């Protein structure tokens, strides 16, 4: 132990170029200021990339797996690991740096983060590039880099089984990439067990650029706490806030799929490439339908009472085992957004995307864009390699998924994301190329939801539905993703007090609500400074024209469209309230000093 309560005080750094590993001490000040997870990962990234413009796919760009202080302790829903790196998919409108891009962070559940802490580390940093496809094995202090060439091109489901056989010990927790990551698709993901992914921002592409197929971790220790008696008392309060409650039971019943019908009815769903907010056949792919026709088992991440993950079986042409889904994002982006209401077909698309190691959100967005361009005659079947990419076509969707992962034919263009696709197609297609800073929007439509529009344009990693719809929410969520706790249980108000008490008891640093949110504000501002240094300015906080010009024609929000002037006024107010310059968006010196970032 480091002498810092709640932490090991060290990270494991593996350099794939040299084949060497070492442990590096974390300054106590960084643990107090940036906590863990997203925050500590951001500080590590800032310290390692001292100059802007580093190519995200260069050996220099670190790929970091950072749990939080809750990880590895029996705190409810403390399963999360934040994967932090520089994004290979985002870009500013103008920059003097050719490879300018945003920070990216992708938060995944499961068991990997807690196992990193069991092994004696507060994070894992991977740098360099292996000469051949390789994998890393970590067993407490024993670290090795091994040949993975025999696994080249293997899809994630088959690899998961083969890898555990290779390791000969099911106690290892593993993460890995599929063919999409090996092929450097910019929006490829990192997969961890069935249906869990670090999906957003292209972390799988960065992992692929390092010739790294997988990482396996096994540990035999556990982090300590500053005040054990206080920890146990707060732990009991946290458990009582969640276990057996109506709220927890609702998550176990339908997970996030319960929102598929609800958001469609509310007119806030992404439908037909964000043209509408209501999908008239949402009931065919929603939580009730999945519970009735598909799911046979609920399963949970580390120490979680919500059990929002699902598995089951479908039959027929697209039948097979369902590892997970539909969730809200996957069900909407591959369902409502593409006008697909065939449940087995939808689940086959979700499965294939995970199996190939792609981001579900970006993939669904890209295919929706191409469907609209095809419908409008901007592209033809020749452009699409003969695929009849019509709305609602499962077969065409499955074909496009394969081509994207392989970068085959039209897939090589589609793999570059909607921003680059629209530049290639032209003809005004940028109006319905739905992205911010190059990262595709998620499954929440915004013609009738202006606060969510603010979230998309001001989030640090490009279009992000998880960042928060206002300043207070953004600060809070940045901090939540730094603790290791899942976002979902925090909707339960009774959890707030014991969560703050747990964090204080574990770390020895006293957190009330104000201190918690100030730490989140510090993290968010450091991310902003990283992006600003890369060349991002107010002009990059821009939404596609669709949201200002194409009003909904059906549903509860029929006629809804964003007002451009009101939106710009809202942005100006946001920057002012953040303490940022309203023209450049640079955080003021006063704000940086207030947050203890004066040396940034």
PDB file of C-alpha atoms in Angstrom, residues 42 45-46 52-53 85-87 90-95 97 100-105 437 457-463 523-538 540-541 580 584-587 600:
ATOM      1  CA  UNK A  42      -7.698  12.507 -17.860  1.00  0.00           C
ATOM      2  CA  UNK A  45      -3.433  11.649 -20.423  1.00  0.00           C
ATOM      3  CA  UNK A  46      -2.626  15.329 -19.898  1.00  0.00           C
ATOM      4  CA  UNK A  52      -1.143  18.918 -29.016  1.00  0.00           C
ATOM      5  CA  UNK A  53      -1.535  17.114 -32.308  1.00  0.00           C
ATOM      6  CA  UNK A  85      -7.247   7.834 -24.551  1.00  0.00           C
ATOM      7  CA  UNK A  86      -7.062  10.350 -27.385  1.00  0.00           C
ATOM      8  CA  UNK A  87      -9.849   9.859 -29.917  1.00  0.00           C
ATOM      9  CA  UNK A  90     -13.019  13.403 -33.690  1.00  0.00           C
ATOM     10  CA  UNK A  91     -11.505  16.518 -35.274  1.00  0.00           C
ATOM     11  CA  UNK A  92     -11.905  20.319 -35.037  1.00  0.00           C
ATOM     12  CA  UNK A  93     -13.085  22.408 -37.962  1.00  0.00           C
ATOM     13  CA  UNK A  94      -9.734  24.192 -37.986  1.00  0.00           C
ATOM     14  CA  UNK A  95      -6.454  23.454 -36.246  1.00  0.00           C
ATOM     15  CA  UNK A  97      -2.298  20.334 -35.823  1.00  0.00           C
ATOM     16  CA  UNK A 100      -5.916  17.187 -33.573  1.00  0.00           C
ATOM     17  CA  UNK A 101      -8.737  15.360 -31.788  1.00  0.00           C
ATOM     18  CA  UNK A 102     -10.578  15.288 -28.481  1.00  0.00           C
ATOM     19  CA  UNK A 103      -9.998  13.269 -25.383  1.00  0.00           C
ATOM     20  CA  UNK A 104     -12.209  10.210 -25.323  1.00  0.00           C
ATOM     21  CA  UNK A 105     -13.401   8.152 -22.382  1.00  0.00           C
ATOM     22  CA  UNK A 437     -16.934  17.044 -33.773  1.00  0.00           C
ATOM     23  CA  UNK A 457     -22.360  19.954 -28.295  1.00  0.00           C
ATOM     24  CA  UNK A 458     -20.506  20.685 -25.052  1.00  0.00           C
ATOM     25  CA  UNK A 459     -19.454  17.153 -24.052  1.00  0.00           C
ATOM     26  CA  UNK A 460     -15.708  16.599 -24.025  1.00  0.00           C
ATOM     27  CA  UNK A 461     -15.599  13.540 -26.302  1.00  0.00           C
ATOM     28  CA  UNK A 462     -17.886  14.800 -29.068  1.00  0.00           C
ATOM     29  CA  UNK A 463     -21.596  13.988 -29.210  1.00  0.00           C
ATOM     30  CA  UNK A 523     -12.218  17.116 -14.213  1.00  0.00           C
ATOM     31  CA  UNK A 524     -14.540  18.612 -16.838  1.00  0.00           C
ATOM     32  CA  UNK A 525     -12.395  21.744 -17.129  1.00  0.00           C
ATOM     33  CA  UNK A 526      -9.202  19.734 -17.561  1.00  0.00           C
ATOM     34  CA  UNK A 527     -10.883  17.868 -20.428  1.00  0.00           C
ATOM     35  CA  UNK A 528     -11.895  21.216 -21.886  1.00  0.00           C
ATOM     36  CA  UNK A 529      -8.321  22.491 -21.682  1.00  0.00           C
ATOM     37  CA  UNK A 530      -7.087  19.370 -23.501  1.00  0.00           C
ATOM     38  CA  UNK A 531      -9.567  19.954 -26.334  1.00  0.00           C
ATOM     39  CA  UNK A 532      -8.871  23.690 -26.432  1.00  0.00           C
ATOM     40  CA  UNK A 533      -5.144  22.999 -26.726  1.00  0.00           C
ATOM     41  CA  UNK A 534      -5.907  20.732 -29.718  1.00  0.00           C
ATOM     42  CA  UNK A 535      -7.702  23.595 -31.475  1.00  0.00           C
ATOM     43  CA  UNK A 536     -11.404  23.161 -30.632  1.00  0.00           C
ATOM     44  CA  UNK A 537     -13.361  26.434 -30.449  1.00  0.00           C
ATOM     45  CA  UNK A 538     -16.960  27.611 -30.283  1.00  0.00           C
ATOM     46  CA  UNK A 540     -16.972  23.147 -33.154  1.00  0.00           C
ATOM     47  CA  UNK A 541     -19.880  23.138 -30.684  1.00  0.00           C
ATOM     48  CA  UNK A 580     -15.296  30.300 -20.129  1.00  0.00           C
ATOM     49  CA  UNK A 584     -13.219  31.070 -27.842  1.00  0.00           C
ATOM     50  CA  UNK A 585     -14.639  28.827 -25.041  1.00  0.00           C
ATOM     51  CA  UNK A 586     -11.301  28.936 -23.204  1.00  0.00           C
ATOM     52  CA  UNK A 587     -11.644  28.593 -19.402  1.00  0.00           C
ATOM     53  CA  UNK A 600      -2.393  23.700 -16.593  1.00  0.00           C
TER      54      UNK A 600
END
